[in-house]
PDB file of C-alpha atoms in Angstrom:
ATOM      1  CA  UNK A   1      -0.078   0.074  -0.152  1.00 94.00           C
ATOM      2  CA  UNK A   2       0.641   3.247  -0.121  1.00 97.00           C
ATOM      3  CA  UNK A   3      -0.368   6.938   1.943  1.00 97.00           C
ATOM      4  CA  UNK A   4      -2.864   7.836   0.016  1.00 95.00           C
ATOM      5  CA  UNK A   5      -4.391   4.283   0.274  1.00 94.00           C
ATOM      6  CA  UNK A   6      -5.563   6.091   3.830  1.00 93.00           C
ATOM      7  CA  UNK A   7      -6.735   9.088   2.615  1.00 93.00           C
ATOM      8  CA  UNK A   8      -8.952  10.968   0.100  1.00 90.00           C
ATOM      9  CA  UNK A   9      -7.386  12.030  -3.186  1.00 88.00           C
ATOM     10  CA  UNK A  10      -8.520  15.772  -1.772  1.00 91.00           C
ATOM     11  CA  UNK A  11      -7.552  15.324   1.766  1.00 95.00           C
ATOM     12  CA  UNK A  12      -4.245  17.121   3.126  1.00 97.00           C
ATOM     13  CA  UNK A  13      -1.203  15.581   4.781  1.00 98.00           C
ATOM     14  CA  UNK A  14      -0.353  16.718   8.067  1.00 98.00           C
ATOM     15  CA  UNK A  15       3.011  16.379   9.357  1.00 97.00           C
ATOM     16  CA  UNK A  16       3.883  15.672  12.902  1.00 96.00           C
ATOM     17  CA  UNK A  17       7.545  16.356  14.554  1.00 93.00           C
ATOM     18  CA  UNK A  18       7.483  12.946  17.362  1.00 93.00           C
ATOM     19  CA  UNK A  19       9.742  11.295  19.693  1.00 90.00           C
ATOM     20  CA  UNK A  20       9.268   7.932  18.731  1.00 91.00           C
ATOM     21  CA  UNK A  21       7.315   5.639  16.799  1.00 94.00           C
ATOM     22  CA  UNK A  22       3.431   4.417  16.482  1.00 94.00           C
ATOM     23  CA  UNK A  23       2.224   1.180  18.149  1.00 92.00           C
ATOM     24  CA  UNK A  24       0.388  -0.617  21.476  1.00 89.00           C
ATOM     25  CA  UNK A  25       2.358   1.332  23.549  1.00 89.00           C
ATOM     26  CA  UNK A  26       1.560   4.824  22.579  1.00 92.00           C
ATOM     27  CA  UNK A  27      -1.224   4.308  20.056  1.00 90.00           C
ATOM     28  CA  UNK A  28      -2.167   8.238  20.410  1.00 90.00           C
ATOM     29  CA  UNK A  29      -0.665  11.774  18.417  1.00 94.00           C
ATOM     30  CA  UNK A  30      -0.070  13.209  21.573  1.00 93.00           C
ATOM     31  CA  UNK A  31       1.280  17.577  21.678  1.00 91.00           C
ATOM     32  CA  UNK A  32       2.278  19.410  25.313  1.00 89.00           C
ATOM     33  CA  UNK A  33       0.274  21.855  23.872  1.00 88.00           C
ATOM     34  CA  UNK A  34      -4.343  22.330  24.132  1.00 87.00           C
ATOM     35  CA  UNK A  35      -4.122  25.113  20.952  1.00 90.00           C
ATOM     36  CA  UNK A  36      -2.915  22.007  18.275  1.00 92.00           C
ATOM     37  CA  UNK A  37      -5.713  20.056  19.526  1.00 89.00           C
ATOM     38  CA  UNK A  38      -7.676  22.867  18.609  1.00 89.00           C
ATOM     39  CA  UNK A  39      -6.266  23.543  15.570  1.00 92.00           C
ATOM     40  CA  UNK A  40      -6.606  19.610  14.494  1.00 93.00           C
ATOM     41  CA  UNK A  41     -10.607  19.437  15.720  1.00 87.00           C
ATOM     42  CA  UNK A  42     -11.278  22.634  13.525  1.00 89.00           C
ATOM     43  CA  UNK A  43      -8.941  21.145  10.392  1.00 93.00           C
ATOM     44  CA  UNK A  44      -8.894  17.403  10.444  1.00 93.00           C
ATOM     45  CA  UNK A  45     -11.109  15.023   8.853  1.00 89.00           C
ATOM     46  CA  UNK A  46     -10.468  11.288   9.872  1.00 84.00           C
ATOM     47  CA  UNK A  47     -11.224   9.799   6.386  1.00 84.00           C
ATOM     48  CA  UNK A  48      -9.984  12.682   4.030  1.00 91.00           C
ATOM     49  CA  UNK A  49      -6.670  13.573   5.789  1.00 95.00           C
ATOM     50  CA  UNK A  50      -3.969  11.630   7.002  1.00 97.00           C
ATOM     51  CA  UNK A  51      -0.730  12.282   9.457  1.00 97.00           C
ATOM     52  CA  UNK A  52       2.312  11.550   9.470  1.00 98.00           C
ATOM     53  CA  UNK A  53       4.778  11.249  12.233  1.00 97.00           C
ATOM     54  CA  UNK A  54       8.460  12.869  11.679  1.00 97.00           C
ATOM     55  CA  UNK A  55      11.399  11.620  13.955  1.00 94.00           C
ATOM     56  CA  UNK A  56      12.714  14.606  15.489  1.00 91.00           C
ATOM     57  CA  UNK A  57      16.809  15.137  15.539  1.00 90.00           C
ATOM     58  CA  UNK A  58      17.181  15.135  19.743  1.00 87.00           C
ATOM     59  CA  UNK A  59      19.471  11.960  20.092  1.00 86.00           C
ATOM     60  CA  UNK A  60      17.719  12.359  24.002  1.00 82.00           C
ATOM     61  CA  UNK A  61      14.410  11.823  22.886  1.00 81.00           C
ATOM     62  CA  UNK A  62      14.262  10.172  19.826  1.00 86.00           C
ATOM     63  CA  UNK A  63      16.621   7.149  21.276  1.00 85.00           C
ATOM     64  CA  UNK A  64      16.627   5.174  17.825  1.00 92.00           C
ATOM     65  CA  UNK A  65      18.966   6.760  15.348  1.00 94.00           C
ATOM     66  CA  UNK A  66      15.955   5.163  12.865  1.00 95.00           C
ATOM     67  CA  UNK A  67      13.926   7.432  12.712  1.00 95.00           C
ATOM     68  CA  UNK A  68      15.594  10.564  13.422  1.00 95.00           C
ATOM     69  CA  UNK A  69      14.715  13.230  10.582  1.00 95.00           C
ATOM     70  CA  UNK A  70      12.624  10.439   9.109  1.00 97.00           C
ATOM     71  CA  UNK A  71       9.336  10.318   7.822  1.00 98.00           C
ATOM     72  CA  UNK A  72       8.173   6.651   9.780  1.00 98.00           C
ATOM     73  CA  UNK A  73       4.397   6.430  10.468  1.00 98.00           C
ATOM     74  CA  UNK A  74       1.244   7.157   8.654  1.00 97.00           C
ATOM     75  CA  UNK A  75      -1.837   8.032  11.284  1.00 95.00           C
ATOM     76  CA  UNK A  76      -5.471   8.716  10.782  1.00 92.00           C
ATOM     77  CA  UNK A  77      -6.228  10.054  13.989  1.00 90.00           C
ATOM     78  CA  UNK A  78      -9.671  11.217  15.960  1.00 82.00           C
ATOM     79  CA  UNK A  79      -9.658  14.515  15.883  1.00 85.00           C
ATOM     80  CA  UNK A  80     -13.415  15.072  18.550  1.00 75.00           C
ATOM     81  CA  UNK A  81     -11.760  14.388  21.814  1.00 76.00           C
ATOM     82  CA  UNK A  82      -8.547  15.985  23.274  1.00 82.00           C
ATOM     83  CA  UNK A  83      -7.762  13.083  26.163  1.00 82.00           C
ATOM     84  CA  UNK A  84      -5.467  12.834  28.867  1.00 85.00           C
ATOM     85  CA  UNK A  85      -2.007  11.081  27.354  1.00 89.00           C
ATOM     86  CA  UNK A  86      -1.575   8.735  30.972  1.00 86.00           C
ATOM     87  CA  UNK A  87      -4.330   7.210  30.541  1.00 80.00           C
ATOM     88  CA  UNK A  88      -4.201   6.195  26.495  1.00 82.00           C
ATOM     89  CA  UNK A  89      -0.098   5.206  27.027  1.00 87.00           C
ATOM     90  CA  UNK A  90       0.824   2.334  28.641  1.00 85.00           C
ATOM     91  CA  UNK A  91       2.083   2.798  32.485  1.00 84.00           C
ATOM     92  CA  UNK A  92       5.857   1.636  31.360  1.00 87.00           C
ATOM     93  CA  UNK A  93       5.503   4.374  28.404  1.00 86.00           C
ATOM     94  CA  UNK A  94       4.090   7.150  30.731  1.00 86.00           C
ATOM     95  CA  UNK A  95       6.678   6.550  33.521  1.00 85.00           C
ATOM     96  CA  UNK A  96       9.615   7.292  31.026  1.00 81.00           C
ATOM     97  CA  UNK A  97       7.704  10.173  28.752  1.00 78.00           C
ATOM     98  CA  UNK A  98       8.803  12.728  31.751  1.00 69.00           C
ATOM     99  CA  UNK A  99       4.808  13.786  31.712  1.00 66.00           C
ATOM    100  CA  UNK A 100       6.031  16.013  28.315  1.00 76.00           C
ATOM    101  CA  UNK A 101       2.659  15.438  26.908  1.00 86.00           C
ATOM    102  CA  UNK A 102      -0.550  15.206  28.456  1.00 90.00           C
ATOM    103  CA  UNK A 103      -2.590  16.062  25.235  1.00 91.00           C
ATOM    104  CA  UNK A 104      -3.470  13.022  23.234  1.00 90.00           C
ATOM    105  CA  UNK A 105      -5.708  12.517  20.027  1.00 89.00           C
ATOM    106  CA  UNK A 106      -6.437   8.681  19.264  1.00 85.00           C
ATOM    107  CA  UNK A 107      -5.278   6.963  16.359  1.00 87.00           C
ATOM    108  CA  UNK A 108      -8.225   4.826  14.705  1.00 82.00           C
ATOM    109  CA  UNK A 109      -5.548   3.701  11.816  1.00 87.00           C
ATOM    110  CA  UNK A 110      -1.708   3.291  11.003  1.00 92.00           C
ATOM    111  CA  UNK A 111       0.593   2.792   8.648  1.00 95.00           C
ATOM    112  CA  UNK A 112       4.261   1.929   9.314  1.00 97.00           C
ATOM    113  CA  UNK A 113       6.825   3.505   6.038  1.00 98.00           C
ATOM    114  CA  UNK A 114       9.027   0.866   4.301  1.00 96.00           C
ATOM    115  CA  UNK A 115      12.652   1.493   6.030  1.00 93.00           C
ATOM    116  CA  UNK A 116      15.088   1.688   7.762  1.00 94.00           C
ATOM    117  CA  UNK A 117      16.020   3.438   6.395  1.00 97.00           C
ATOM    118  CA  UNK A 118      13.136   5.361   6.280  1.00 98.00           C
ATOM    119  CA  UNK A 119      12.319   8.374   3.433  1.00 98.00           C
ATOM    120  CA  UNK A 120      14.585  11.264   4.744  1.00 97.00           C
ATOM    121  CA  UNK A 121      12.388  13.929   5.546  1.00 97.00           C
ATOM    122  CA  UNK A 122      14.715  16.629   4.378  1.00 96.00           C
ATOM    123  CA  UNK A 123      14.335  15.329   0.914  1.00 97.00           C
ATOM    124  CA  UNK A 124      10.681  14.640   0.673  1.00 98.00           C
ATOM    125  CA  UNK A 125       9.239  17.940   2.786  1.00 97.00           C
ATOM    126  CA  UNK A 126      12.283  20.117   3.137  1.00 97.00           C
ATOM    127  CA  UNK A 127       9.600  22.946   3.041  1.00 97.00           C
ATOM    128  CA  UNK A 128       7.472  21.509   5.829  1.00 96.00           C
ATOM    129  CA  UNK A 129      10.440  20.391   7.329  1.00 95.00           C
ATOM    130  CA  UNK A 130      11.968  23.328   7.508  1.00 94.00           C
ATOM    131  CA  UNK A 131       8.702  24.970   8.443  1.00 94.00           C
ATOM    132  CA  UNK A 132       8.631  23.458  12.088  1.00 91.00           C
ATOM    133  CA  UNK A 133      11.785  25.413  13.035  1.00 86.00           C
ATOM    134  CA  UNK A 134       9.500  28.176  13.279  1.00 88.00           C
ATOM    135  CA  UNK A 135       8.543  29.557  16.718  1.00 85.00           C
ATOM    136  CA  UNK A 136       5.042  29.455  15.880  1.00 84.00           C
ATOM    137  CA  UNK A 137       4.560  25.550  14.666  1.00 86.00           C
ATOM    138  CA  UNK A 138       7.483  24.041  17.508  1.00 83.00           C
ATOM    139  CA  UNK A 139       5.216  21.224  18.922  1.00 82.00           C
ATOM    140  CA  UNK A 140       1.958  21.591  16.806  1.00 90.00           C
ATOM    141  CA  UNK A 141       1.452  20.723  12.886  1.00 95.00           C
ATOM    142  CA  UNK A 142       2.211  21.414   9.791  1.00 96.00           C
ATOM    143  CA  UNK A 143       0.874  20.891   6.728  1.00 97.00           C
ATOM    144  CA  UNK A 144       2.618  19.377   3.363  1.00 97.00           C
ATOM    145  CA  UNK A 145       1.646  20.965   0.417  1.00 97.00           C
ATOM    146  CA  UNK A 146       1.712  21.384  -3.555  1.00 97.00           C
ATOM    147  CA  UNK A 147       4.804  18.833  -4.917  1.00 97.00           C
ATOM    148  CA  UNK A 148       5.352  17.655  -1.266  1.00 98.00           C
ATOM    149  CA  UNK A 149       2.009  16.487  -0.776  1.00 97.00           C
ATOM    150  CA  UNK A 150       2.167  14.497  -3.668  1.00 97.00           C
ATOM    151  CA  UNK A 151       5.237  13.019  -2.775  1.00 98.00           C
ATOM    152  CA  UNK A 152       4.195  11.907   0.611  1.00 98.00           C
ATOM    153  CA  UNK A 153       1.262  10.161  -0.512  1.00 97.00           C
ATOM    154  CA  UNK A 154       3.436   8.214  -2.998  1.00 97.00           C
ATOM    155  CA  UNK A 155       5.658   6.638   0.205  1.00 98.00           C
ATOM    156  CA  UNK A 156       5.020   2.931   0.604  1.00 97.00           C
ATOM    157  CA  UNK A 157       4.218   1.485   3.608  1.00 97.00           C
ATOM    158  CA  UNK A 158       2.523  -1.335   5.745  1.00 96.00           C
ATOM    159  CA  UNK A 159      -0.351  -1.319   7.918  1.00 93.00           C
ATOM    160  CA  UNK A 160      -0.178  -1.289  11.350  1.00 92.00           C
ATOM    161  CA  UNK A 161      -2.754  -2.984  13.710  1.00 85.00           C
ATOM    162  CA  UNK A 162      -3.260  -1.032  17.172  1.00 80.00           C
ATOM    163  CA  UNK A 163      -3.871  -2.661  19.651  1.00 78.00           C
ATOM    164  CA  UNK A 164      -5.916  -0.398  21.989  1.00 68.00           C
ATOM    165  CA  UNK A 165      -5.911  -1.487  25.580  1.00 64.00           C
ATOM    166  CA  UNK A 166      -9.812  -0.985  27.571  1.00 63.00           C
ATOM    167  CA  UNK A 167      -9.323   2.057  28.767  1.00 59.00           C
ATOM    168  CA  UNK A 168      -8.861   3.911  25.251  1.00 61.00           C
ATOM    169  CA  UNK A 169     -11.589   2.173  23.988  1.00 63.00           C
ATOM    170  CA  UNK A 170     -13.317   3.475  26.310  1.00 56.00           C
ATOM    171  CA  UNK A 171     -12.537   6.646  25.773  1.00 55.00           C
ATOM    172  CA  UNK A 172     -12.876   6.715  21.689  1.00 55.00           C
ATOM    173  CA  UNK A 173     -15.625   4.182  21.357  1.00 52.00           C
ATOM    174  CA  UNK A 174     -15.631   1.685  18.730  1.00 48.00           C
ATOM    175  CA  UNK A 175     -13.902   2.633  15.125  1.00 44.00           C
ATOM    176  CA  UNK A 176     -16.871   1.941  13.334  1.00 44.00           C
ATOM    177  CA  UNK A 177     -18.483   5.035  15.158  1.00 53.00           C
ATOM    178  CA  UNK A 178     -16.519   7.631  14.355  1.00 53.00           C
ATOM    179  CA  UNK A 179     -17.114   7.665  10.151  1.00 55.00           C
ATOM    180  CA  UNK A 180     -16.364  11.545   8.837  1.00 55.00           C
ATOM    181  CA  UNK A 181     -20.268  11.196   8.028  1.00 66.00           C
ATOM    182  CA  UNK A 182     -21.468  11.302  11.091  1.00 76.00           C
ATOM    183  CA  UNK A 183     -21.394  15.648  12.833  1.00 82.00           C
ATOM    184  CA  UNK A 184     -19.153  16.134  15.175  1.00 80.00           C
ATOM    185  CA  UNK A 185     -21.924  17.341  17.807  1.00 86.00           C
ATOM    186  CA  UNK A 186     -23.899  13.978  17.312  1.00 89.00           C
ATOM    187  CA  UNK A 187     -20.862  11.989  18.088  1.00 84.00           C
ATOM    188  CA  UNK A 188     -20.211  14.471  21.276  1.00 84.00           C
ATOM    189  CA  UNK A 189     -23.344  13.865  22.624  1.00 90.00           C
ATOM    190  CA  UNK A 190     -23.144  10.206  22.275  1.00 88.00           C
ATOM    191  CA  UNK A 191     -20.571  10.399  24.263  1.00 84.00           C
ATOM    192  CA  UNK A 192     -22.102  12.570  26.374  1.00 88.00           C
ATOM    193  CA  UNK A 193     -24.883  10.133  27.448  1.00 91.00           C
ATOM    194  CA  UNK A 194     -22.767   7.110  27.487  1.00 86.00           C
ATOM    195  CA  UNK A 195     -20.400   8.788  30.317  1.00 83.00           C
ATOM    196  CA  UNK A 196     -23.975   9.470  32.116  1.00 87.00           C
ATOM    197  CA  UNK A 197     -25.539   5.804  32.182  1.00 87.00           C
ATOM    198  CA  UNK A 198     -21.544   4.423  33.223  1.00 80.00           C
ATOM    199  CA  UNK A 199     -21.923   6.516  36.085  1.00 78.00           C
ATOM    200  CA  UNK A 200     -25.460   5.383  36.847  1.00 80.00           C
ATOM    201  CA  UNK A 201     -24.530   2.036  36.515  1.00 79.00           C
ATOM    202  CA  UNK A 202     -21.634   2.633  38.463  1.00 70.00           C
ATOM    203  CA  UNK A 203     -22.444   4.111  41.903  1.00 67.00           C
ATOM    204  CA  UNK A 204     -24.183   0.438  42.258  1.00 55.00           C
ATOM    205  CA  UNK A 205     -20.866  -1.982  41.448  1.00 48.00           C
ATOM    206  CA  UNK A 206     -17.897  -2.376  40.391  1.00 42.00           C
ATOM    207  CA  UNK A 207     -16.779   0.586  37.964  1.00 39.00           C
ATOM    208  CA  UNK A 208     -14.889  -2.611  35.843  1.00 37.00           C
ATOM    209  CA  UNK A 209     -17.946  -4.429  35.642  1.00 41.00           C
ATOM    210  CA  UNK A 210     -20.181  -1.846  34.672  1.00 43.00           C
ATOM    211  CA  UNK A 211     -22.726  -3.744  36.979  1.00 43.00           C
ATOM    212  CA  UNK A 212     -24.829  -3.109  40.131  1.00 40.00           C
ATOM    213  CA  UNK A 213     -28.380  -4.899  40.921  1.00 43.00           C
ATOM    214  CA  UNK A 214     -30.615  -2.280  39.407  1.00 64.00           C
ATOM    215  CA  UNK A 215     -28.878  -1.724  35.932  1.00 78.00           C
ATOM    216  CA  UNK A 216     -26.495  -3.157  33.683  1.00 84.00           C
ATOM    217  CA  UNK A 217     -24.694  -1.746  30.326  1.00 82.00           C
ATOM    218  CA  UNK A 218     -22.464  -3.035  28.052  1.00 78.00           C
ATOM    219  CA  UNK A 219     -18.645  -1.064  28.196  1.00 73.00           C
ATOM    220  CA  UNK A 220     -18.466   2.524  26.930  1.00 73.00           C
ATOM    221  CA  UNK A 221     -17.111   1.679  23.323  1.00 69.00           C
ATOM    222  CA  UNK A 222     -20.818  -0.594  22.856  1.00 77.00           C
ATOM    223  CA  UNK A 223     -22.875   1.936  24.484  1.00 83.00           C
ATOM    224  CA  UNK A 224     -21.584   4.367  22.137  1.00 83.00           C
ATOM    225  CA  UNK A 225     -21.913   3.065  19.128  1.00 83.00           C
ATOM    226  CA  UNK A 226     -25.291   1.915  20.582  1.00 89.00           C
ATOM    227  CA  UNK A 227     -26.206   5.406  20.562  1.00 92.00           C
ATOM    228  CA  UNK A 228     -25.052   6.567  17.665  1.00 90.00           C
ATOM    229  CA  UNK A 229     -27.073   3.353  15.255  1.00 88.00           C
ATOM    230  CA  UNK A 230     -29.650   4.307  17.031  1.00 92.00           C
ATOM    231  CA  UNK A 231     -29.732   8.107  16.141  1.00 93.00           C
ATOM    232  CA  UNK A 232     -28.115   8.019  12.953  1.00 88.00           C
ATOM    233  CA  UNK A 233     -29.559   4.803  11.916  1.00 86.00           C
ATOM    234  CA  UNK A 234     -32.428   3.325  13.589  1.00 90.00           C
ATOM    235  CA  UNK A 235     -34.327   6.889  14.883  1.00 92.00           C
ATOM    236  CA  UNK A 236     -33.024   8.351  11.504  1.00 89.00           C
ATOM    237  CA  UNK A 237     -32.441  11.612  13.767  1.00 91.00           C
ATOM    238  CA  UNK A 238     -35.906  11.635  15.394  1.00 94.00           C
ATOM    239  CA  UNK A 239     -36.842  11.271  19.290  1.00 93.00           C
ATOM    240  CA  UNK A 240     -38.220   7.837  19.516  1.00 94.00           C
ATOM    241  CA  UNK A 241     -40.990   9.517  21.917  1.00 93.00           C
ATOM    242  CA  UNK A 242     -42.305  12.286  19.957  1.00 91.00           C
ATOM    243  CA  UNK A 243     -41.149  11.430  16.735  1.00 89.00           C
ATOM    244  CA  UNK A 244     -39.553  15.222  16.715  1.00 91.00           C
ATOM    245  CA  UNK A 245     -35.961  16.489  15.276  1.00 92.00           C
ATOM    246  CA  UNK A 246     -32.955  15.415  18.006  1.00 94.00           C
ATOM    247  CA  UNK A 247     -31.027  18.631  18.713  1.00 91.00           C
ATOM    248  CA  UNK A 248     -27.974  18.026  18.798  1.00 89.00           C
ATOM    249  CA  UNK A 249     -26.068  21.793  19.817  1.00 85.00           C
ATOM    250  CA  UNK A 250     -28.920  23.584  21.956  1.00 84.00           C
ATOM    251  CA  UNK A 251     -29.065  25.225  25.034  1.00 86.00           C
ATOM    252  CA  UNK A 252     -32.376  24.418  25.509  1.00 91.00           C
ATOM    253  CA  UNK A 253     -32.243  21.856  28.260  1.00 90.00           C
ATOM    254  CA  UNK A 254     -35.722  20.421  27.680  1.00 93.00           C
ATOM    255  CA  UNK A 255     -34.881  19.250  23.866  1.00 93.00           C
ATOM    256  CA  UNK A 256     -31.300  17.428  25.040  1.00 94.00           C
ATOM    257  CA  UNK A 257     -30.884  14.608  23.517  1.00 95.00           C
ATOM    258  CA  UNK A 258     -31.230  11.710  26.169  1.00 95.00           C
ATOM    259  CA  UNK A 259     -30.953   8.256  26.573  1.00 95.00           C
ATOM    260  CA  UNK A 260     -34.051   6.266  27.640  1.00 93.00           C
ATOM    261  CA  UNK A 261     -34.380   2.965  28.888  1.00 92.00           C
ATOM    262  CA  UNK A 262     -38.057   1.694  26.564  1.00 91.00           C
ATOM    263  CA  UNK A 263     -39.262  -0.543  29.714  1.00 88.00           C
ATOM    264  CA  UNK A 264     -38.334   1.783  32.999  1.00 83.00           C
ATOM    265  CA  UNK A 265     -39.376  -1.758  35.041  1.00 84.00           C
ATOM    266  CA  UNK A 266     -36.195  -2.871  33.088  1.00 87.00           C
ATOM    267  CA  UNK A 267     -32.381  -2.462  34.037  1.00 86.00           C
ATOM    268  CA  UNK A 268     -30.877  -2.982  31.079  1.00 88.00           C
ATOM    269  CA  UNK A 269     -29.441  -0.440  28.696  1.00 90.00           C
ATOM    270  CA  UNK A 270     -28.959  -2.477  25.607  1.00 89.00           C
ATOM    271  CA  UNK A 271     -30.120  -2.734  21.765  1.00 89.00           C
ATOM    272  CA  UNK A 272     -33.633  -3.996  23.134  1.00 91.00           C
ATOM    273  CA  UNK A 273     -34.285  -1.572  25.688  1.00 93.00           C
ATOM    274  CA  UNK A 274     -32.692   2.160  24.826  1.00 94.00           C
ATOM    275  CA  UNK A 275     -33.465   4.697  22.646  1.00 96.00           C
ATOM    276  CA  UNK A 276     -32.857   8.131  22.833  1.00 96.00           C
ATOM    277  CA  UNK A 277     -35.509  11.112  23.174  1.00 96.00           C
ATOM    278  CA  UNK A 278     -35.610  14.329  24.083  1.00 95.00           C
ATOM    279  CA  UNK A 279     -34.672  14.953  27.620  1.00 95.00           C
ATOM    280  CA  UNK A 280     -38.355  16.789  28.381  1.00 94.00           C
ATOM    281  CA  UNK A 281     -39.850  13.487  26.964  1.00 94.00           C
ATOM    282  CA  UNK A 282     -37.662  11.768  28.699  1.00 94.00           C
ATOM    283  CA  UNK A 283     -39.136  12.776  31.750  1.00 93.00           C
ATOM    284  CA  UNK A 284     -42.228  13.212  31.365  1.00 93.00           C
ATOM    285  CA  UNK A 285     -42.877   9.785  30.096  1.00 91.00           C
ATOM    286  CA  UNK A 286     -41.266   8.509  33.339  1.00 88.00           C
ATOM    287  CA  UNK A 287     -42.922  10.737  35.604  1.00 89.00           C
ATOM    288  CA  UNK A 288     -46.549  10.015  34.309  1.00 90.00           C
ATOM    289  CA  UNK A 289     -46.278   7.053  31.998  1.00 88.00           C
ATOM    290  CA  UNK A 290     -46.650   5.956  28.554  1.00 87.00           C
ATOM    291  CA  UNK A 291     -50.456   6.247  28.139  1.00 88.00           C
ATOM    292  CA  UNK A 292     -51.045   9.838  29.220  1.00 90.00           C
ATOM    293  CA  UNK A 293     -47.538  11.061  27.925  1.00 89.00           C
ATOM    294  CA  UNK A 294     -49.021  10.577  24.234  1.00 87.00           C
ATOM    295  CA  UNK A 295     -52.313  11.855  25.441  1.00 88.00           C
ATOM    296  CA  UNK A 296     -50.819  15.348  25.904  1.00 88.00           C
ATOM    297  CA  UNK A 297     -48.925  14.616  22.817  1.00 87.00           C
ATOM    298  CA  UNK A 298     -52.491  14.216  21.058  1.00 86.00           C
ATOM    299  CA  UNK A 299     -53.055  17.204  22.873  1.00 85.00           C
ATOM    300  CA  UNK A 300     -50.196  19.361  22.065  1.00 82.00           C
ATOM    301  CA  UNK A 301     -51.132  18.559  18.312  1.00 77.00           C
ATOM    302  CA  UNK A 302     -54.416  20.184  18.648  1.00 76.00           C
ATOM    303  CA  UNK A 303     -56.278  16.902  19.060  1.00 71.00           C
ATOM    304  CA  UNK A 304     -58.812  16.134  21.767  1.00 70.00           C
ATOM    305  CA  UNK A 305     -56.713  12.718  23.836  1.00 63.00           C
ATOM    306  CA  UNK A 306     -59.609  11.777  24.480  1.00 65.00           C
ATOM    307  CA  UNK A 307     -61.636  10.697  21.272  1.00 65.00           C
ATOM    308  CA  UNK A 308     -59.908   7.079  19.465  1.00 55.00           C
ATOM    309  CA  UNK A 309     -57.958   8.326  16.400  1.00 50.00           C
TER     310      UNK A 309
END
């Protein structure tokens, strides 16, 4: 394969200066300044763009001489969340890092460039590589453009399977749920709802098992995917109770998306017992019962709830 196989033809090529190779011990792109993450959230699109790892020339931090000044990997990141590095990387890797890079974004797809010798950054992307020396780019990302972008896209690479640890999965959810076709605010709301469910369930049980006598739920990753699938596919973006449009970004708490158990007497948050509703619909149904809630909907729509049809 070549790097172009990981991106769309019109995608952008980002370059990130790194101290080591991508792998299970460090399955993320890390940075010291939150502003780097802010830029990536705004500009990087998974499925369209790619990020290249460029080894630094620092002999103390880039221990493998084969990596220094070289293009060593291509990755696709999930930019919707800025994560805590210490919760993603292995404990050994974090202990050896001197905590230099507290912020990260998870890697969804990765490939190792052919080498050693790996492609020399000075030869392949000379202009972009020199721009790392600019004060505003230190610790950040730069773009390879024009002929340099084309040269990067033509580089040969070998796919790398990233084995995400459970805590990483708990952050980023299942890879399939991070399609570029899903709006960022829907992802954020699904993450929020999944987190609330996990916290409710944890209160009465073991944190790693995520279960208590009253309520049960799958792990965060599966729960996140379930909520996205319900919202986007099964419910087609509509509230499961009133059939109104679900709004992902709103200051009105009444129409905020809410994960609702279909049968409140059933403590399971699973595919057969969960749907996504407006918060007001959820609260009203649970407070007054489904029959009274549906009568209220009829009245709201201008009909007489006391008559059939």
